[in-house]
mmCIF file of C-alpha atoms in Angstrom:
data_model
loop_
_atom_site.group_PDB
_atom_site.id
_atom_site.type_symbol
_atom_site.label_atom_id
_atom_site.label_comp_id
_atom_site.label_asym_id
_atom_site.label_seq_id
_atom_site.Cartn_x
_atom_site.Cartn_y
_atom_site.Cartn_z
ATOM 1 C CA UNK A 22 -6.195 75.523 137.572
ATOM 2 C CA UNK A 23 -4.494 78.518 138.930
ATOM 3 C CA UNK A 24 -0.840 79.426 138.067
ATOM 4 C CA UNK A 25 2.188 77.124 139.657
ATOM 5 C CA UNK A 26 3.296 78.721 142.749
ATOM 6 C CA UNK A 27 5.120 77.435 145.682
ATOM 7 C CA UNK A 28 3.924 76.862 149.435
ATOM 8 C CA UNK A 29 6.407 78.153 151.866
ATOM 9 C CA UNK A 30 6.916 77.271 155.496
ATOM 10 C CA UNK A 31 8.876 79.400 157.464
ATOM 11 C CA UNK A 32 9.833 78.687 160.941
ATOM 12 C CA UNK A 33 6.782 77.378 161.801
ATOM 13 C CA UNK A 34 6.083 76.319 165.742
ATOM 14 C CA UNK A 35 3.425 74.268 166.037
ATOM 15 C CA UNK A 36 3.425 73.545 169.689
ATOM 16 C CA UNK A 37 5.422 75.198 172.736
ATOM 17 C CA UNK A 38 8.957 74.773 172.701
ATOM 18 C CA UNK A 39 9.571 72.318 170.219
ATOM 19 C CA UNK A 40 11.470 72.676 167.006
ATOM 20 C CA UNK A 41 10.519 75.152 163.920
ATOM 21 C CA UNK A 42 9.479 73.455 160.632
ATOM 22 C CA UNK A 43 10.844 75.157 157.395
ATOM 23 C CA UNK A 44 9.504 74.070 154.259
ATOM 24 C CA UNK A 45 8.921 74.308 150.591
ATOM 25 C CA UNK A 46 6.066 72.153 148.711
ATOM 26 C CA UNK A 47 6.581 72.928 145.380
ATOM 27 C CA UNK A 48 4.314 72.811 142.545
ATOM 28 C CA UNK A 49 3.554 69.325 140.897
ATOM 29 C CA UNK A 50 4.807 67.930 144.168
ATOM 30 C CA UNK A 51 3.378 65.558 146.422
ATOM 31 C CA UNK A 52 4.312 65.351 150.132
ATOM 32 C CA UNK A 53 3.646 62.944 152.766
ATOM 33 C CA UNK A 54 2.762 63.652 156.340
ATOM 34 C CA UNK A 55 3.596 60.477 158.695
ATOM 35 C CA UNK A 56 3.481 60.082 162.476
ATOM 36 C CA UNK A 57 1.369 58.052 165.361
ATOM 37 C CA UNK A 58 -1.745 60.190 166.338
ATOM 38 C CA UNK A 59 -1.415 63.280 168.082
ATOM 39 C CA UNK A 60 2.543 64.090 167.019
ATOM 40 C CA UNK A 61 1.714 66.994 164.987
ATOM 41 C CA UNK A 62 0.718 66.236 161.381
ATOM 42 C CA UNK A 63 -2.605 67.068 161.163
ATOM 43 C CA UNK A 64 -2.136 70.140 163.329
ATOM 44 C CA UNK A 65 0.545 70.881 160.808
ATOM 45 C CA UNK A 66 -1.871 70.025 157.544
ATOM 46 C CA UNK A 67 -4.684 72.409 159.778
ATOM 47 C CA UNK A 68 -1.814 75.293 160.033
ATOM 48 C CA UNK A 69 -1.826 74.912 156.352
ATOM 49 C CA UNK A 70 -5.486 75.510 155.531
ATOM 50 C CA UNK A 71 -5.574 78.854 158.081
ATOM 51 C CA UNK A 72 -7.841 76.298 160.470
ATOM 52 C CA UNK A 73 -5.011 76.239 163.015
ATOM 53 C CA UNK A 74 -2.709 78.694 164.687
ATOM 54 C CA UNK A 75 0.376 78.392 165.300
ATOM 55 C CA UNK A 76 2.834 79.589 167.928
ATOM 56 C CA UNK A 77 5.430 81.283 165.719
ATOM 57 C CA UNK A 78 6.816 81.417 162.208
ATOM 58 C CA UNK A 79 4.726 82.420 158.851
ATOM 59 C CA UNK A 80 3.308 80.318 155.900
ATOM 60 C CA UNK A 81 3.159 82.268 152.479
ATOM 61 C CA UNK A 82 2.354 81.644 149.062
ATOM 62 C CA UNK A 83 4.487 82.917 145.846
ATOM 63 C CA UNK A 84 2.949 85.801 144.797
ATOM 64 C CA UNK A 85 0.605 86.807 147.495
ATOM 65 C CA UNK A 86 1.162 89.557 150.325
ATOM 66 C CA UNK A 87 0.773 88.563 154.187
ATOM 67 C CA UNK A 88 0.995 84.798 155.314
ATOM 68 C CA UNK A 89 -1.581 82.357 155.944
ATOM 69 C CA UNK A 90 -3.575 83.463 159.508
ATOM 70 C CA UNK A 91 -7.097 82.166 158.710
ATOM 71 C CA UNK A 92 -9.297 79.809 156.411
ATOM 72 C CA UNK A 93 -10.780 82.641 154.614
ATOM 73 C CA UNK A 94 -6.712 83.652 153.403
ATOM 74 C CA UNK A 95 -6.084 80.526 152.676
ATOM 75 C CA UNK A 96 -8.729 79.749 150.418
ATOM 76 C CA UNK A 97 -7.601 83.306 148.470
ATOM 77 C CA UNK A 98 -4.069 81.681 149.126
ATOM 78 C CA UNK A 99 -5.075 79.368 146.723
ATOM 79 C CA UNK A 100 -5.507 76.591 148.868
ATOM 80 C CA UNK A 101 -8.104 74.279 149.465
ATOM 81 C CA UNK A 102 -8.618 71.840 152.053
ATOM 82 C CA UNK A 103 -10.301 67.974 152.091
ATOM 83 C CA UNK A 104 -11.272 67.182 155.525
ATOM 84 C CA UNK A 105 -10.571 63.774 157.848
ATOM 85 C CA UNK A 106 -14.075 63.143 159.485
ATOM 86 C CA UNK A 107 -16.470 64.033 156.209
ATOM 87 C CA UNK A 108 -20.148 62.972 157.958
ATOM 88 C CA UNK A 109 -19.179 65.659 160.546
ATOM 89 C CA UNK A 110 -16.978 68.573 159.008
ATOM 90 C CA UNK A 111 -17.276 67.556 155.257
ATOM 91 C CA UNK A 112 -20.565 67.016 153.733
ATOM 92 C CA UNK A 113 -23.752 68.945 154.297
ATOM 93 C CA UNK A 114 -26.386 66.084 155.061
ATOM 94 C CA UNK A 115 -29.782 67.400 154.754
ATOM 95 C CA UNK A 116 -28.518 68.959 151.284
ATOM 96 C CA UNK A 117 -28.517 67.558 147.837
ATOM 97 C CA UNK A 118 -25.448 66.229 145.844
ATOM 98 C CA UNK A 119 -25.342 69.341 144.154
ATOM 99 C CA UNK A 120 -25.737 71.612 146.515
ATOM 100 C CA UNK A 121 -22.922 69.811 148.599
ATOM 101 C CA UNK A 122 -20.775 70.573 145.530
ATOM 102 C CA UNK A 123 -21.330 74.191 144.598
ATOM 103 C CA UNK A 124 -21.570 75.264 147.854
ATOM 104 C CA UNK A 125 -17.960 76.707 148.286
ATOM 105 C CA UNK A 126 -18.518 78.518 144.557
ATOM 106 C CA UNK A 127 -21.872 79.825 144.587
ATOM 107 C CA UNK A 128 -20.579 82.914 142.791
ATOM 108 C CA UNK A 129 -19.025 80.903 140.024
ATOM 109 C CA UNK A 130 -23.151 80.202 138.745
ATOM 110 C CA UNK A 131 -23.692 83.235 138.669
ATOM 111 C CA UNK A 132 -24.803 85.246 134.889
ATOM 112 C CA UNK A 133 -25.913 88.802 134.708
ATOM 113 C CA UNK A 134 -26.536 88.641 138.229
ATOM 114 C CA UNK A 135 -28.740 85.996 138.707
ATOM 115 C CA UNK A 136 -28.126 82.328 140.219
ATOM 116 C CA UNK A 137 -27.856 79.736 137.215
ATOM 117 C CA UNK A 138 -28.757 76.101 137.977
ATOM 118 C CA UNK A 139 -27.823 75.219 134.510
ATOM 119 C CA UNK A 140 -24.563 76.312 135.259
ATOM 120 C CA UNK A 141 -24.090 75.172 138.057
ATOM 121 C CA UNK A 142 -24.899 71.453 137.141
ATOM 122 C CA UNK A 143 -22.664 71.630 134.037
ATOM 123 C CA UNK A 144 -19.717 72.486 136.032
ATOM 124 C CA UNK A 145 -20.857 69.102 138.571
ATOM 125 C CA UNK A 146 -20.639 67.405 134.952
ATOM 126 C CA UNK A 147 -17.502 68.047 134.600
ATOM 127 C CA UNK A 148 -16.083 67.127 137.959
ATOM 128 C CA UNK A 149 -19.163 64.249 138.232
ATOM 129 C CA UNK A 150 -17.294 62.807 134.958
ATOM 130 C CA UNK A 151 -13.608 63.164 135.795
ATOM 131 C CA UNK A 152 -13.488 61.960 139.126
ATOM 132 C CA UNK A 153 -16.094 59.238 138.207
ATOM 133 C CA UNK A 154 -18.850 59.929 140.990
ATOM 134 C CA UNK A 155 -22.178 57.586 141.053
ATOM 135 C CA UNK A 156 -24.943 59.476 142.014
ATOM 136 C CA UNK A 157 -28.308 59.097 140.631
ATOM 137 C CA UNK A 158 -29.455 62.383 140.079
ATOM 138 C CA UNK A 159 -27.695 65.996 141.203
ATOM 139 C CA UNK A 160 -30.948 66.409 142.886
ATOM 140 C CA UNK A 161 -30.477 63.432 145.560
ATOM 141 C CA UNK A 162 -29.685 63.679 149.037
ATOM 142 C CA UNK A 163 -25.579 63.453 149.727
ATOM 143 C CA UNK A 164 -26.770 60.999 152.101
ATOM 144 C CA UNK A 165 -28.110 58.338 149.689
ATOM 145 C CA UNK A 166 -24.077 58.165 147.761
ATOM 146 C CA UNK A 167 -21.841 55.403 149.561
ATOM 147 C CA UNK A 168 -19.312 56.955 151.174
ATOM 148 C CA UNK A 169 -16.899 56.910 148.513
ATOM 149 C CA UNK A 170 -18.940 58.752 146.223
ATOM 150 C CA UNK A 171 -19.419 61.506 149.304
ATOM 151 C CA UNK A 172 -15.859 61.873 149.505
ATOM 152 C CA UNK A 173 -15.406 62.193 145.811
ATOM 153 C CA UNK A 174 -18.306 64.989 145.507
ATOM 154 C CA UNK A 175 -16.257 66.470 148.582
ATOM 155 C CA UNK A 176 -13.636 66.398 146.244
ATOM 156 C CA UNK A 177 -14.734 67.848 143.443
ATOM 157 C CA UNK A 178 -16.088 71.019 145.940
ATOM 158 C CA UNK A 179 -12.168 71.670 146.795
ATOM 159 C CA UNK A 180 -10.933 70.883 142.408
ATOM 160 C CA UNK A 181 -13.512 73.718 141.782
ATOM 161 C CA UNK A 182 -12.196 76.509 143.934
ATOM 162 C CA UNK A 183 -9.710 75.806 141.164
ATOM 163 C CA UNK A 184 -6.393 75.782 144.077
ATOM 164 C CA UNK A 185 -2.796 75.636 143.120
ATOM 165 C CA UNK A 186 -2.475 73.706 146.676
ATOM 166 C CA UNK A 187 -4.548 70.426 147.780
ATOM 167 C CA UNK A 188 -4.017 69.411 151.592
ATOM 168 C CA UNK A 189 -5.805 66.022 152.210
ATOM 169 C CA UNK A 190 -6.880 64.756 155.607
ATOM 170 C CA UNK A 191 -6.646 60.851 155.246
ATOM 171 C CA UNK A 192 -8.661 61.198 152.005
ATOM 172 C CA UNK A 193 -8.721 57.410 151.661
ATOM 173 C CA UNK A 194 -10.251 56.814 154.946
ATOM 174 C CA UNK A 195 -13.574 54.682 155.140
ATOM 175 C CA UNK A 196 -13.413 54.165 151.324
ATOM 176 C CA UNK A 197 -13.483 51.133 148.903
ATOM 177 C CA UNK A 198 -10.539 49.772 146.967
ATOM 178 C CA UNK A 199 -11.704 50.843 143.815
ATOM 179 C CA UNK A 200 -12.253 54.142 144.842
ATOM 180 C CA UNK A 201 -9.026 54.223 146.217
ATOM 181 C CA UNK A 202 -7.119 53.693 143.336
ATOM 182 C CA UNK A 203 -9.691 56.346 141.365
ATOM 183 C CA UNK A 204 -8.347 58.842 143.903
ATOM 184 C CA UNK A 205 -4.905 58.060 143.272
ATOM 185 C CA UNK A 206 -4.993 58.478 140.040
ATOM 186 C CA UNK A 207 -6.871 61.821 140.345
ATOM 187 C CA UNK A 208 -4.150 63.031 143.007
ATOM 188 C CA UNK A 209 -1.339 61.934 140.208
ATOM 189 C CA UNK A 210 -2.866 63.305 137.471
ATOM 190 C CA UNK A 211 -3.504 66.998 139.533
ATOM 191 C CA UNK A 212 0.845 66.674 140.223
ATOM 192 C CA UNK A 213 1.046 65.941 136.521
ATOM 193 C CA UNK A 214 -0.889 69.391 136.029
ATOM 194 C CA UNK A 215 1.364 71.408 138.422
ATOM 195 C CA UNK A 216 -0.545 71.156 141.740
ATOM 196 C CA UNK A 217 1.035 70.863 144.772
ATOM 197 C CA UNK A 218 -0.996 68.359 147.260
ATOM 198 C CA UNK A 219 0.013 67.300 150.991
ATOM 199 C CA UNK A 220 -1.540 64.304 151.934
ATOM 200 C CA UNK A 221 -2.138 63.212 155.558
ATOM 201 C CA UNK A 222 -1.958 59.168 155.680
ATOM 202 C CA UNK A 223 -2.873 57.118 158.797
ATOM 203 C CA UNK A 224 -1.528 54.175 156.030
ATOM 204 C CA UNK A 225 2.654 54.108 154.870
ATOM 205 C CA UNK A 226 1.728 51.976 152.237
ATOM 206 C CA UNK A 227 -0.253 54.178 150.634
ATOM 207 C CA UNK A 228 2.417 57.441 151.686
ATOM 208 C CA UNK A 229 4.993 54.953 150.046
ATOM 209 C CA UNK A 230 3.043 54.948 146.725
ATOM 210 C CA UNK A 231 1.933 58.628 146.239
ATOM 211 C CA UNK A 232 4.320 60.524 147.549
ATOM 212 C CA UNK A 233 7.747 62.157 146.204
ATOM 213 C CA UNK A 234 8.710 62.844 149.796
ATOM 214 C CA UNK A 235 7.601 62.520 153.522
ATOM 215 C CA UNK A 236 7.826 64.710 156.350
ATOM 216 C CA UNK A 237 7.342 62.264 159.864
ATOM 217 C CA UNK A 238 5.895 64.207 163.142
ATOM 218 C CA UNK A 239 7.358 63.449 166.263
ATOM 219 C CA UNK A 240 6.474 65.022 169.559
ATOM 220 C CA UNK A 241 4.720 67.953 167.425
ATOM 221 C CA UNK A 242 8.138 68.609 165.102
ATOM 222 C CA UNK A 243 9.513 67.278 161.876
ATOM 223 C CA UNK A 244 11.803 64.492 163.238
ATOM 224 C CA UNK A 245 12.885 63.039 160.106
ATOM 225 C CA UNK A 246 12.561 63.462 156.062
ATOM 226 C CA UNK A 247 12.495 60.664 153.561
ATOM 227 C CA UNK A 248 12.578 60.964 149.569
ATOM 228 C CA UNK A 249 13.578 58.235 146.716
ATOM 229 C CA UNK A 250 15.236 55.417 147.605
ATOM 230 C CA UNK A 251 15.192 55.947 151.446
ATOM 231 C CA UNK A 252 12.106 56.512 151.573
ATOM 232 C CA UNK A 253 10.450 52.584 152.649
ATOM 233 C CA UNK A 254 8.066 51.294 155.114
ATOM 234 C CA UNK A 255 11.457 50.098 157.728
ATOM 235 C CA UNK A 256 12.650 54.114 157.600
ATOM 236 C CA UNK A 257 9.589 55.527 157.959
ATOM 237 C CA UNK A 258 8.184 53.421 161.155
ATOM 238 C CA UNK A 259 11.281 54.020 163.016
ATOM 239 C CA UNK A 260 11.336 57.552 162.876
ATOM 240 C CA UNK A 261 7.820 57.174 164.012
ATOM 241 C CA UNK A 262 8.701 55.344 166.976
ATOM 242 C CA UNK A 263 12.055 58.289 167.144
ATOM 243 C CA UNK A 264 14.558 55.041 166.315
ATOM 244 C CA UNK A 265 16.746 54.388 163.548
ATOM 245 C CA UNK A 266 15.710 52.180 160.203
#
């Protein structure tokens, strides 16, 4: 994994005429974004990943000149990004497992030149392994995996641009409890290492278990920040619904 660094938010408008949002998401950290639909989060998370522009302000990483104005910077940022809707911006369906997963590092398989397949399915291995994906063969169709599993190899794409920053879009949705809980303990265990993830949640519970802090959208702003103890399911709903816990 790349060096530690921290993700900084500076005055960032995300909408006309509504508050800035100034933040740091430092490494090993793990921050919540919270909010009813359409209040700003994921056009926040978007801003993020370069997929999004905003009205005013600057996002920058330690260490790296110019802010965040496109995908392409963010990615040399350092930053990767996990999708919300996975059948339609996520996984390539007429391609192969494999394929799905080396397609953001093609030049990583590379050896004097010439495209290795042998290296590129070791370094699926290694993800395939860690994040405990069931496929049958690299070779199969994406689409044959349940959806977990597509999600996990969607995963392992973003772990091997090798990003000091993770932004997840709902990166439970449409998966099975078990996988669930593998995911968790993935997204812990990347903190533990000294990446920094933000995680979009449609679900508080599951904010409330992975997060060290949460950031709650209202009316396209930051209307409210939770960490430790004040940080529960009453607290976070009401600032949802712009009332006090």
């Amino acid at each position: 994994m790349a060096e530690a660094k921290a993700l900084r938010v500076r005055g960032l408008v995300i909408a006309p005429g509504v508050d800035p949002i100034s933040q740091t998401i430092a490494p090993g950290e793990i921050v919540g974004l919270a909010g009813l639909d359409g209040h700003g989060q994921e056009r926040f998370l978007r801003a993020l990943a370069g997929l999004e522009q905003p009205v005013a302000g600057e996002i920058a990483v330690d260490g790296k000149a110019g802010s965040i104005t496109s995908f392409r910077k963010a990615v040399a940022g350092g930053i990767a990004y996990l999708p919300r809707d996975r059948r339609s911006t996520g996984i390539f369906p007429t391609q192969s497992v494999l394929d799905n997963f080396a397609i953001s590092t093609v030049s990583n398989d590379r050896r004097l030149g010439l495209l290795s397949f042998a290296a590129r399915r070791r370094r699926y291995e290694a993800y395939r392994q860690r994040l405990g994906i069931v496929a049958p063969r690299p070779d199969a169709a994406i689409t044959t995996l349940s959806g977990g599993n597509q999600q996990k190899v969607l995963l392992a794409r973003a772990l091997a641009l090798e990003p000091s920053f993770l932004l997840l879009n709902d990166p439970t949705r449409g998966v099975d409890v078990a996988t669930r809980h593998v995911l968790y303990d993935v997204f812990r265990g990347l903190a533990a290492e000294g990446m920094a993830l933000v995680i979009l949640s449609s679900e508080i519970e599951e904010i409330l278990l992975l997060c060290h802090r949460v950031l709650v959208f209202r009316e396209q702003r930051v209307s409210a920040e939770f960490s430790g103890a004040e940080m529960t399911t009453d607290t976070v709903i009401a600032a949802m619904f712009g009332r006090a816990a």
